Short mmCIF file of C-alpha atoms in Angstrom, two decimals:
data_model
loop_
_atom_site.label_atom_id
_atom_site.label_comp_id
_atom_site.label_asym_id
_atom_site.label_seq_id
_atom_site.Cartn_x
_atom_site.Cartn_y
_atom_site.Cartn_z
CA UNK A 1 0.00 0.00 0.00
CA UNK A 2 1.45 3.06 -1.15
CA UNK A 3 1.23 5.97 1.75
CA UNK A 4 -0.97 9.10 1.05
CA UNK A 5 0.46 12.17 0.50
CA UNK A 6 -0.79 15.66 1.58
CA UNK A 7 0.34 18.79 1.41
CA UNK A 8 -0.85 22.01 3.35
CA UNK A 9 -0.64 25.29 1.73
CA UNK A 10 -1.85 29.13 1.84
CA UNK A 11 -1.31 31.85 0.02
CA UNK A 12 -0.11 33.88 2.92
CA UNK A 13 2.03 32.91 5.80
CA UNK A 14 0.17 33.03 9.38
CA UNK A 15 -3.16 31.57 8.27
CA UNK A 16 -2.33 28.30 9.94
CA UNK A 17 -0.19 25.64 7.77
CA UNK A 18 1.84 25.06 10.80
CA UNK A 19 -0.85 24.30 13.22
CA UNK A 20 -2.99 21.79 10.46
CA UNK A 21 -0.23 19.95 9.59
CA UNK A 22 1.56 19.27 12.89
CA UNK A 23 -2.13 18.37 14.52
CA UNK A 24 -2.71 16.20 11.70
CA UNK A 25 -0.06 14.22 11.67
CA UNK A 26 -0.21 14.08 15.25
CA UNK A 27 -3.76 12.87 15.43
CA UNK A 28 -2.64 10.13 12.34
CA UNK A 29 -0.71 8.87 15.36
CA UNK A 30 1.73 6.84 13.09
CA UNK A 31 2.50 9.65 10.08
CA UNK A 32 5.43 11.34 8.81
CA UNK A 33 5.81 15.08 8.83
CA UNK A 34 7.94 16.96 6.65
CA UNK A 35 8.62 20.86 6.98
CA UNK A 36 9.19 22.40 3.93
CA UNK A 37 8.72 25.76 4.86
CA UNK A 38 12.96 25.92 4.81
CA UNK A 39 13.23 29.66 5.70
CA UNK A 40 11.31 29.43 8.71
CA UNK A 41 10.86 25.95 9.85
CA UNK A 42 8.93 25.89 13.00
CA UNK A 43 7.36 22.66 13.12
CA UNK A 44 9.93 21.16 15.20
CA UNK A 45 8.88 23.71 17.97
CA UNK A 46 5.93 21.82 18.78
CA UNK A 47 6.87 18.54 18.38
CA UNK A 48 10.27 18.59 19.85
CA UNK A 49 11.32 15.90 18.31
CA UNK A 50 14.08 13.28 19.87
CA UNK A 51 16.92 13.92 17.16
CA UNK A 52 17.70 11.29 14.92
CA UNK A 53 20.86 13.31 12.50
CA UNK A 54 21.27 15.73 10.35
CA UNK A 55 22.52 15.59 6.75
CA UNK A 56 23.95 18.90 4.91
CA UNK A 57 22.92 20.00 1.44
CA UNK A 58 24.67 21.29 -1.25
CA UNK A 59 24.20 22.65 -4.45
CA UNK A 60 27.02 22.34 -7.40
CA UNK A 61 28.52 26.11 -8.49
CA UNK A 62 30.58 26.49 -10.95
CA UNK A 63 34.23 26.68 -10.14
CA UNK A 64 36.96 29.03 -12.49
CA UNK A 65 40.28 28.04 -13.78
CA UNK A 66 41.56 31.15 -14.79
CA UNK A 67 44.77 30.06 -16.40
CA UNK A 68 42.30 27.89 -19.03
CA UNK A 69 39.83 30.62 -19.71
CA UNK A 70 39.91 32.56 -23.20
CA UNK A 71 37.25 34.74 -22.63
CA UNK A 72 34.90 33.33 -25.53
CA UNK A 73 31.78 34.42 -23.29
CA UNK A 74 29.98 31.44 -24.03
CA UNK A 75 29.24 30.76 -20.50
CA UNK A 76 27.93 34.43 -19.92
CA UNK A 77 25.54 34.24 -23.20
CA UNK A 78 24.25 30.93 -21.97
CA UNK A 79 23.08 31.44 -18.25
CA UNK A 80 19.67 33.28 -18.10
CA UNK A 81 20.07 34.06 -14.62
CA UNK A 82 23.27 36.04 -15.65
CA UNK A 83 25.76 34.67 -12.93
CA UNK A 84 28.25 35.15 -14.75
CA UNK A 85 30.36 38.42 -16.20
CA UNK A 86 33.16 39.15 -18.76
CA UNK A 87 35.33 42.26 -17.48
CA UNK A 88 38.84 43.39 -18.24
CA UNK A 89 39.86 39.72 -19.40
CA UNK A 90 38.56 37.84 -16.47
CA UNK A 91 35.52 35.96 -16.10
CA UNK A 92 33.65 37.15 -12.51
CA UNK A 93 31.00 34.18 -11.03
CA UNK A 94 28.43 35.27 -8.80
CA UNK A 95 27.83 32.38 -6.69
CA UNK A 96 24.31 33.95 -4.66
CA UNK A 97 22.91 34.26 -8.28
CA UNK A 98 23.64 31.02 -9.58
CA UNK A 99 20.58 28.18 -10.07
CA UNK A 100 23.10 25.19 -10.51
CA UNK A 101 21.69 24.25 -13.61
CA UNK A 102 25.50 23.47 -14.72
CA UNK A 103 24.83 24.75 -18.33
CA UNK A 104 27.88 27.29 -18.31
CA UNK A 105 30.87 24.32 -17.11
CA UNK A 106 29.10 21.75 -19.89
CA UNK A 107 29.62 24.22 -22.81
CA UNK A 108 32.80 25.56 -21.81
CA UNK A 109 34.92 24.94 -24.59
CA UNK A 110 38.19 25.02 -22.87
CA UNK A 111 37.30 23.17 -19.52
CA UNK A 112 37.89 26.38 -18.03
CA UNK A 113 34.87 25.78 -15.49
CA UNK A 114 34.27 22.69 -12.89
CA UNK A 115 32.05 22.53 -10.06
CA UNK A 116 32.63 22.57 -6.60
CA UNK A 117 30.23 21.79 -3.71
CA UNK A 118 28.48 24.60 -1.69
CA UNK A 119 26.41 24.13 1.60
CA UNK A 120 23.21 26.04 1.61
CA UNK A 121 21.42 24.01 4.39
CA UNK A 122 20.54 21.02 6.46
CA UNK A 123 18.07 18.56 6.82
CA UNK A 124 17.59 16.88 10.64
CA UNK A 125 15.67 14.00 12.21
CA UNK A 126 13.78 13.44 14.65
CA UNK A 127 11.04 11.13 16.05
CA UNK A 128 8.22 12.83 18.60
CA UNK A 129 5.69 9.72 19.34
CA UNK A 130 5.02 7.96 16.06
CA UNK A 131 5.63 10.87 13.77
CA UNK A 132 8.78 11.06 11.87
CA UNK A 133 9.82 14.91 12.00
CA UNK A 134 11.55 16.05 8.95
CA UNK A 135 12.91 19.58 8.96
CA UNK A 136 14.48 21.48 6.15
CA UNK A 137 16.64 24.48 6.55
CA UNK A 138 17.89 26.60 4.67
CA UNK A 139 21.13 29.08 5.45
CA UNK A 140 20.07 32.34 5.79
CA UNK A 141 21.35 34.41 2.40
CA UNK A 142 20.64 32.02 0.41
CA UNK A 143 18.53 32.58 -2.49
CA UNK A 144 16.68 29.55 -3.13
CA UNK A 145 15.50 26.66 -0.72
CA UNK A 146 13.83 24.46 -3.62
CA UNK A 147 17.29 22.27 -3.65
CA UNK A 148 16.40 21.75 0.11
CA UNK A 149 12.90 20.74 -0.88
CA UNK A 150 14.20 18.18 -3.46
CA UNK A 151 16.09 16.92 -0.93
CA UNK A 152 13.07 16.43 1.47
CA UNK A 153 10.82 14.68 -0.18
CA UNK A 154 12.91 11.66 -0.84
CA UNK A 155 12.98 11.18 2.93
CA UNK A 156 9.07 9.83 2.60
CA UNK A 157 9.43 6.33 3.42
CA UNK A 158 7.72 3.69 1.40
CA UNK A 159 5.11 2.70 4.15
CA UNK A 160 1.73 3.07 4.36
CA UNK A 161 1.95 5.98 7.12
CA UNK A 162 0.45 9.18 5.77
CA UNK A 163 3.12 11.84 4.84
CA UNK A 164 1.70 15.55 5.65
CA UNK A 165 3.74 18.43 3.89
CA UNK A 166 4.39 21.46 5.75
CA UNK A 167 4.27 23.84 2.95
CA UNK A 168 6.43 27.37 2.26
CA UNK A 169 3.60 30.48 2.11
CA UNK A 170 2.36 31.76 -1.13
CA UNK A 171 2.68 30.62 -4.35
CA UNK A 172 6.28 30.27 -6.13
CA UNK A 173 8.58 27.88 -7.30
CA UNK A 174 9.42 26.59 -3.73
CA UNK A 175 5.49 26.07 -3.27
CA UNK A 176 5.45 24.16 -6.38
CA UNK A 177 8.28 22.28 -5.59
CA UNK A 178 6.81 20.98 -2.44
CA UNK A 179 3.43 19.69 -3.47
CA UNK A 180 4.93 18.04 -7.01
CA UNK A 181 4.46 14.54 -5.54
CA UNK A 182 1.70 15.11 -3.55
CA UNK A 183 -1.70 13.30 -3.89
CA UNK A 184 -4.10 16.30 -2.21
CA UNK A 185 -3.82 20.07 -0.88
CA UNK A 186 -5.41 21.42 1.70
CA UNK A 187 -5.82 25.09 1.21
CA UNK A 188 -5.94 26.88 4.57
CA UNK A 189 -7.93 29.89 4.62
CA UNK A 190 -8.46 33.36 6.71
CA UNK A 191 -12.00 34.72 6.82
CA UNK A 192 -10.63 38.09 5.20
CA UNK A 193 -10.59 39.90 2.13
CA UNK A 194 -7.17 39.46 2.12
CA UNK A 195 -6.91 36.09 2.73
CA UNK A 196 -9.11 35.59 -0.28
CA UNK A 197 -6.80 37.55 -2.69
CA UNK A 198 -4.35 34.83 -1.31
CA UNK A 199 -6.88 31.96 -1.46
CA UNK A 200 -6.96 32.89 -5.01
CA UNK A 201 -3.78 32.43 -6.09
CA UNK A 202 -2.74 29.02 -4.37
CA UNK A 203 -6.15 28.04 -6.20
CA UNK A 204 -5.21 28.76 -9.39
CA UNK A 205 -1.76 26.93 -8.36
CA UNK A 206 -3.15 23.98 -7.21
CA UNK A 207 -5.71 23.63 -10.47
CA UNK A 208 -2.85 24.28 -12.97
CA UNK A 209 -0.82 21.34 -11.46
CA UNK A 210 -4.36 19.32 -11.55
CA UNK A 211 -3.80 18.43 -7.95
CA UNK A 212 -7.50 17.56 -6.32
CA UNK A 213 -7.85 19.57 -3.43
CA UNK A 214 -10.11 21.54 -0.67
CA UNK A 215 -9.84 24.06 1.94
CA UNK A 216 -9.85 24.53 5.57
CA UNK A 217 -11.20 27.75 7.03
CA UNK A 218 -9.30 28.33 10.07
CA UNK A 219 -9.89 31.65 12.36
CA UNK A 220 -13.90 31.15 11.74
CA UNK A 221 -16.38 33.92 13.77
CA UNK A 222 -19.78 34.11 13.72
CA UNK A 223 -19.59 36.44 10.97
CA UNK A 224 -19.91 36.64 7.21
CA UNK A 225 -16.41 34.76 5.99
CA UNK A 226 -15.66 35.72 2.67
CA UNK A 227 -13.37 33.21 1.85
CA UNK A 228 -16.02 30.66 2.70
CA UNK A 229 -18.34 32.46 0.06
CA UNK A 230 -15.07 32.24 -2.55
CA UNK A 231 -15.34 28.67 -2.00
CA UNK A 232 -19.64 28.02 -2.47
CA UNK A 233 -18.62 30.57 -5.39
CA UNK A 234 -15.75 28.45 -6.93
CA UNK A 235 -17.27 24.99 -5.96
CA UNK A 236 -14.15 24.16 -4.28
CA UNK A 237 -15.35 21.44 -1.22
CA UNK A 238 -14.54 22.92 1.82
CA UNK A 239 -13.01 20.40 4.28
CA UNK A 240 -13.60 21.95 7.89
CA UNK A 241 -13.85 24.71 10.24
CA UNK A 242 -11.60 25.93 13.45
CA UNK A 243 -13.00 28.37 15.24
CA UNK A 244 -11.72 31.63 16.48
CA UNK A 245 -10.79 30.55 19.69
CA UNK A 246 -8.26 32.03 22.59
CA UNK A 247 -7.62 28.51 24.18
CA UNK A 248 -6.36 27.41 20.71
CA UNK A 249 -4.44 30.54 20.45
CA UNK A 250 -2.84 29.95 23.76
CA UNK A 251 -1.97 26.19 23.24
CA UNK A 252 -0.07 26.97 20.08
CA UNK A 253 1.65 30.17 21.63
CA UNK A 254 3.24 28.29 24.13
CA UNK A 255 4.27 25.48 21.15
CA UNK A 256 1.73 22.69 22.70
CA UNK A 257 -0.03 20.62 20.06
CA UNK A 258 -3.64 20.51 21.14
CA UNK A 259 -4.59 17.10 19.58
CA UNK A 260 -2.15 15.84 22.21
CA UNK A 261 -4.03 17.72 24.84
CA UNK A 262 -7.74 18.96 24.31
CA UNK A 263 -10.35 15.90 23.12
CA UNK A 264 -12.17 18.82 21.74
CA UNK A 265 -9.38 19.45 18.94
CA UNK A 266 -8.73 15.99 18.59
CA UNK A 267 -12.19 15.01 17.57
CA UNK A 268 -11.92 17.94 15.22
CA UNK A 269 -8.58 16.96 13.63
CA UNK A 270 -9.78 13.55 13.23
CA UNK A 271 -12.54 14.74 11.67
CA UNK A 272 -10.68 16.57 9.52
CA UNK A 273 -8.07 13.71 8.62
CA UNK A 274 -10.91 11.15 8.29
CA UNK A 275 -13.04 14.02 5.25
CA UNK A 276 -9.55 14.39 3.61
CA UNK A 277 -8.87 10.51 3.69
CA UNK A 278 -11.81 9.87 1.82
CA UNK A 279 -11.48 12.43 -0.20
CA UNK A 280 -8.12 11.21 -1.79
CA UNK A 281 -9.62 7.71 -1.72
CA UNK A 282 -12.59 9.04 -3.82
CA UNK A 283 -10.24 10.90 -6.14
CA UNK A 284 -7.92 7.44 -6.30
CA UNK A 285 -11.51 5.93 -7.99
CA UNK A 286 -12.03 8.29 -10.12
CA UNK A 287 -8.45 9.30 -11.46
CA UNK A 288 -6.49 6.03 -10.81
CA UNK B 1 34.91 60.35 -22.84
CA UNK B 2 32.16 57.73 -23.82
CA UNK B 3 29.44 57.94 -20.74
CA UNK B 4 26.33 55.86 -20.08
CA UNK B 5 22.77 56.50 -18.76
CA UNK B 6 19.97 54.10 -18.13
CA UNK B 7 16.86 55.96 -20.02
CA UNK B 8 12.74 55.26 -20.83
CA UNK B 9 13.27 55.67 -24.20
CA UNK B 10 15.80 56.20 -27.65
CA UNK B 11 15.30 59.98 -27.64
CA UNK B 12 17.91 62.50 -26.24
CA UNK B 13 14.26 64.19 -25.14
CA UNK B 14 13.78 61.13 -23.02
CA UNK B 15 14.44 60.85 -19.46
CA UNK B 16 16.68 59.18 -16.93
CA UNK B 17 15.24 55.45 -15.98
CA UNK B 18 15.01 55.06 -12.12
CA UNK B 19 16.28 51.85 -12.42
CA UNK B 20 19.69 50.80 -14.00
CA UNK B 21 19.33 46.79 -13.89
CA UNK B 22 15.73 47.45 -15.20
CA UNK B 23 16.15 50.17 -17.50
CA UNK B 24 14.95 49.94 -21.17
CA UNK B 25 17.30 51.20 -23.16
CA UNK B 26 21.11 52.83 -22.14
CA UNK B 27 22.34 55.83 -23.85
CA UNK B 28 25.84 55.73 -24.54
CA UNK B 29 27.25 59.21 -25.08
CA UNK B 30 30.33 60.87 -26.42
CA UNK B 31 30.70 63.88 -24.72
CA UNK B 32 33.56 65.24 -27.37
CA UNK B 33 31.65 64.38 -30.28
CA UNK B 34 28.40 64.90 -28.93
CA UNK B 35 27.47 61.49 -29.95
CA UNK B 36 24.96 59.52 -29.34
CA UNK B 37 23.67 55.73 -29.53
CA UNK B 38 21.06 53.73 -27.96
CA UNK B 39 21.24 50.38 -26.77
CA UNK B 40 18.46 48.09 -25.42
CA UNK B 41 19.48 46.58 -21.56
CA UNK B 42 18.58 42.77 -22.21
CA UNK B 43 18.76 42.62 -18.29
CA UNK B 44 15.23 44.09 -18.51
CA UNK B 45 13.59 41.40 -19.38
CA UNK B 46 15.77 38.61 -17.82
CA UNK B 47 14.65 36.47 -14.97
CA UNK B 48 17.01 37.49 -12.58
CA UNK B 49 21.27 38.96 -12.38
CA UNK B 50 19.23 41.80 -13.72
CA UNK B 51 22.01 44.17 -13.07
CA UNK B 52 24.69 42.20 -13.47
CA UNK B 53 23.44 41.49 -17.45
CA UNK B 54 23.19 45.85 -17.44
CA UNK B 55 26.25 46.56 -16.28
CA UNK B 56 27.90 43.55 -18.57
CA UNK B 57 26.49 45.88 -21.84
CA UNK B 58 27.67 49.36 -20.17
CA UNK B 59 31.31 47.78 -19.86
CA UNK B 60 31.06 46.04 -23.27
CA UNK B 61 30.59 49.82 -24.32
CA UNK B 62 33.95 50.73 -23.22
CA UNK B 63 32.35 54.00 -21.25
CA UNK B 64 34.30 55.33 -18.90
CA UNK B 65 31.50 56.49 -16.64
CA UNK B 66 27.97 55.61 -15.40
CA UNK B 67 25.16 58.40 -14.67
CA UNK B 68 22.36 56.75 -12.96
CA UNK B 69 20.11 57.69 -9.93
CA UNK B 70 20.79 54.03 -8.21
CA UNK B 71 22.83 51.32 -8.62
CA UNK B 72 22.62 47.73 -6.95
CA UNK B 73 25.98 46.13 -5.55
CA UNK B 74 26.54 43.38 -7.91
CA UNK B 75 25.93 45.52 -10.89
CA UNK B 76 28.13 48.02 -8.84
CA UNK B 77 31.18 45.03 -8.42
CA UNK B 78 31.27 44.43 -12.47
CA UNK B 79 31.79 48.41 -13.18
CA UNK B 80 34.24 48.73 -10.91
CA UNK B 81 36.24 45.80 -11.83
CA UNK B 82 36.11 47.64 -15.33
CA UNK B 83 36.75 50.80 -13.49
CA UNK B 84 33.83 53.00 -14.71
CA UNK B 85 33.21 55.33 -12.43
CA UNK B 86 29.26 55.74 -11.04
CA UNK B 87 27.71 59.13 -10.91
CA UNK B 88 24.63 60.37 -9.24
CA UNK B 89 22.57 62.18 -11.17
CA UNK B 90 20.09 65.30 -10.06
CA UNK B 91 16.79 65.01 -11.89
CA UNK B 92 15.67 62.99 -14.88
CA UNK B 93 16.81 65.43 -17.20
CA UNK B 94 19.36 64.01 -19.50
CA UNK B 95 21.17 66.86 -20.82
CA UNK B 96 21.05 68.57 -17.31
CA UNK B 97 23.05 65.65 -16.23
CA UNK B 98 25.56 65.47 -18.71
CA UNK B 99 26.29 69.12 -18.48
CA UNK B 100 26.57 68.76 -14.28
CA UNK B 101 28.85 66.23 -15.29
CA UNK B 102 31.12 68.37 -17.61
CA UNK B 103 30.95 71.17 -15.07
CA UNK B 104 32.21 69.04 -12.68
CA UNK B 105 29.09 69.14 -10.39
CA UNK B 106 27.55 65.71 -10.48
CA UNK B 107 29.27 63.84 -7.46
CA UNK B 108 29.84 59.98 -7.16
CA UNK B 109 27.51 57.57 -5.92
CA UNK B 110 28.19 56.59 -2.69
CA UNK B 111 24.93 54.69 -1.82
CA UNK B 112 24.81 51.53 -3.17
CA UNK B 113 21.86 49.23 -2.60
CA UNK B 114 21.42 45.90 -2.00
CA UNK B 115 19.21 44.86 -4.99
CA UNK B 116 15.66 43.98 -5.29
CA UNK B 117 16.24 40.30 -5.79
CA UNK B 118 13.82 37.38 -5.13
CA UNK B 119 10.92 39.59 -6.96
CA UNK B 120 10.36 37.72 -10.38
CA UNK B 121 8.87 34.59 -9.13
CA UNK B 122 12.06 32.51 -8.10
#
């Protein structure tokens, strides 16, 4: 049996990711979570996880022999991220700009480039009850965690324990990175105008990628929630509800995970993982 | 001397872009000859190094100095490793710059920012 995969995701940071994900896969009881959000993983906050190693990652850059270059530019016309520069008869690399795609040191026609090895982060863990805690992080400076992301997601084991992904906020590459292999997102949602805006565009992400998916209104009042009328709108299923609520507030301030704590949020978590379990079942019928 | 200036469009009537990286076009001025040619920045419509792809054209030019309201640090570390010197100009104007500049007015540009990376969807 092949595990199920689910990502979390929103458009903004602060609408909850964190919270549904780590509750989750704490209520799955056997599960694996994986933090993606690599430039502010906080996951491991609440679940404290007993630590289990850490492995570095690296990215290839290219690497100049100046005594073989002849200045033919051919390096500097090919990268589109422009990371490299022909002045005064020496080639200048600008390692922060560089995407490791390794175009510049394949067409080099005098072997003038190689590639060395650069660390831009770390990957650690860690156990906490039956969830495996994966945490990516990247080194602050760096310009892009999606090799860190990679990197992640071929730490889910082959087991039938559910896998929940932590997601990055918004909507870039690094988002699309981290739900690539997953089988459903859960699109969590603030009852604001601006949360909608945001609701909106991980929307639109998650339909171009065809990934089936629903969302979870978190912060609910007994009010008018727009981004619960974008859904009835949309037709997109919505999955739950978590209330506005101060004790929920408090538990996650002080890094608690309530599903551990309050029956009241594990009933509702359960809930939650039992609608989105039959939900990717349902979509397994009907898109094998 | 041969001078540069990021600019909106290919018209001496034109006026100074606020951004160098991002500019359109880059005038490239003689300032014995009065010349004058425009160049279009291809770092304007690249995905990122921006600045570095501008100031890559402005050396290629073999100017000896840069007018320009703002400059970003790595474009800033390929003009000075061709040693063109970076000038702030006053207004948007493009001959009021160049004739600060012959009078001896315009001053160097000691602010250089960061860059406004990480805003093209990496």
């Amino acid at each position: 049996m092949i595990n199920v995969r689910i990502a979390v995701l929103s458009g903004k940071g602060g609408t909850g990711k964190t919270i549904v994900s780590v509750n989750m896969a704490a209520v799955a009881e056997e599960s694996t979570y994986i933090d993606c959000d690599v430039e502010e993983p906080n996951g491991h906050l609440f679940f404290k996880p007993r630590d289990l190693g850490t492995e570095e990652v690296f990215v290839r850059i290219p690497l100049l022999d100046d005594q073989l270059c002849d200045g033919c530019r051919r390096c500097v016309d090919f990268c589109r991220f422009n990371a490299l520069a022909y002045v005064n008869n020496r080639l200048i690399v600008f390692d922060d700009v560089c995407h490791s795609c390794g175009g510049c040191v394949m067409f080099c026609p005098q072997q003038a480039l190689s590639e060395k090895s650069k660390v831009i982060g770390e990957i650690r863990k860690g156990v906490s009850g039956g969830v495996s805690v994966i945490t990516g992080r990247l080194n602050t400076g760096e310009a892009s965690g999606v090799p860190i992301i990679k990197r992640l997601l071929t730490y889910i084991p082959r087991s039938p324990k559910p896998v929940f992904i932590d997601c990055p906020p918004g909507s870039a590459c690094i988002v699309m990175e981290s739900i690539k292999d997953a089988d459903y997102c859960i699109l969590v949602a603030e009852p604001t105008t601006f949360g909608v805006h945001n609701l909106n565009m991980v929307c639109e992400l998650v339909k171009l990628f065809g990934k089936p998916h629903g969302v979870l209104l978190n912060k609910c009042l007994d009010a008018y929630n727009p981004a619960e009328d974008y859904c009835v709108r949309n037709e997109i299923k919505i999955l739950g509800r978590i209330p506005f609520d101060k004790a929920l507030g408090r538990l996650n301030s002080y890094a608690r995970i309530p599903v551990r704590e309050s029956e009241k949020y594990r009933e509702l978590f359960k809930a939650l993982l039992h609608t989105v379990t039959k939900e990717v079942r349902d979509e397994t019928v009907v898109n094998p | 001397m041969r001078i540069a200036l990021p600019v909106e469009d290919k018209s001496m009537e034109s006026t100074i872009c606020q951004s160098f990286g991002r500019a359109p076009y880059f005038l490239i001025y003689d300032t014995e000859s009065q010349e004058s040619v425009f160049l279009d920045n291809q770092g304007a419509v690249s995905q990122g190094g921006a600045g570095i792809k501008a100031a890559q054209t402005i050396v290629d030019s073999k100017v000896k100095a840069l007018l320009t309201p703002r400059c970003g640090e790595q474009a800033a570390s390929v003009l000075s490793a061709a040693n063109i010197k970076i000038y702030r100009t006053t207004n948007d104007s493009i001959r009021d710059n160049i004739e600060a500049l012959t009078n001896g007015t315009l001053v160097l540009l000691d602010e250089i920012h960061a860059g406004f990376h990480n805003h093209r969807g990496r």
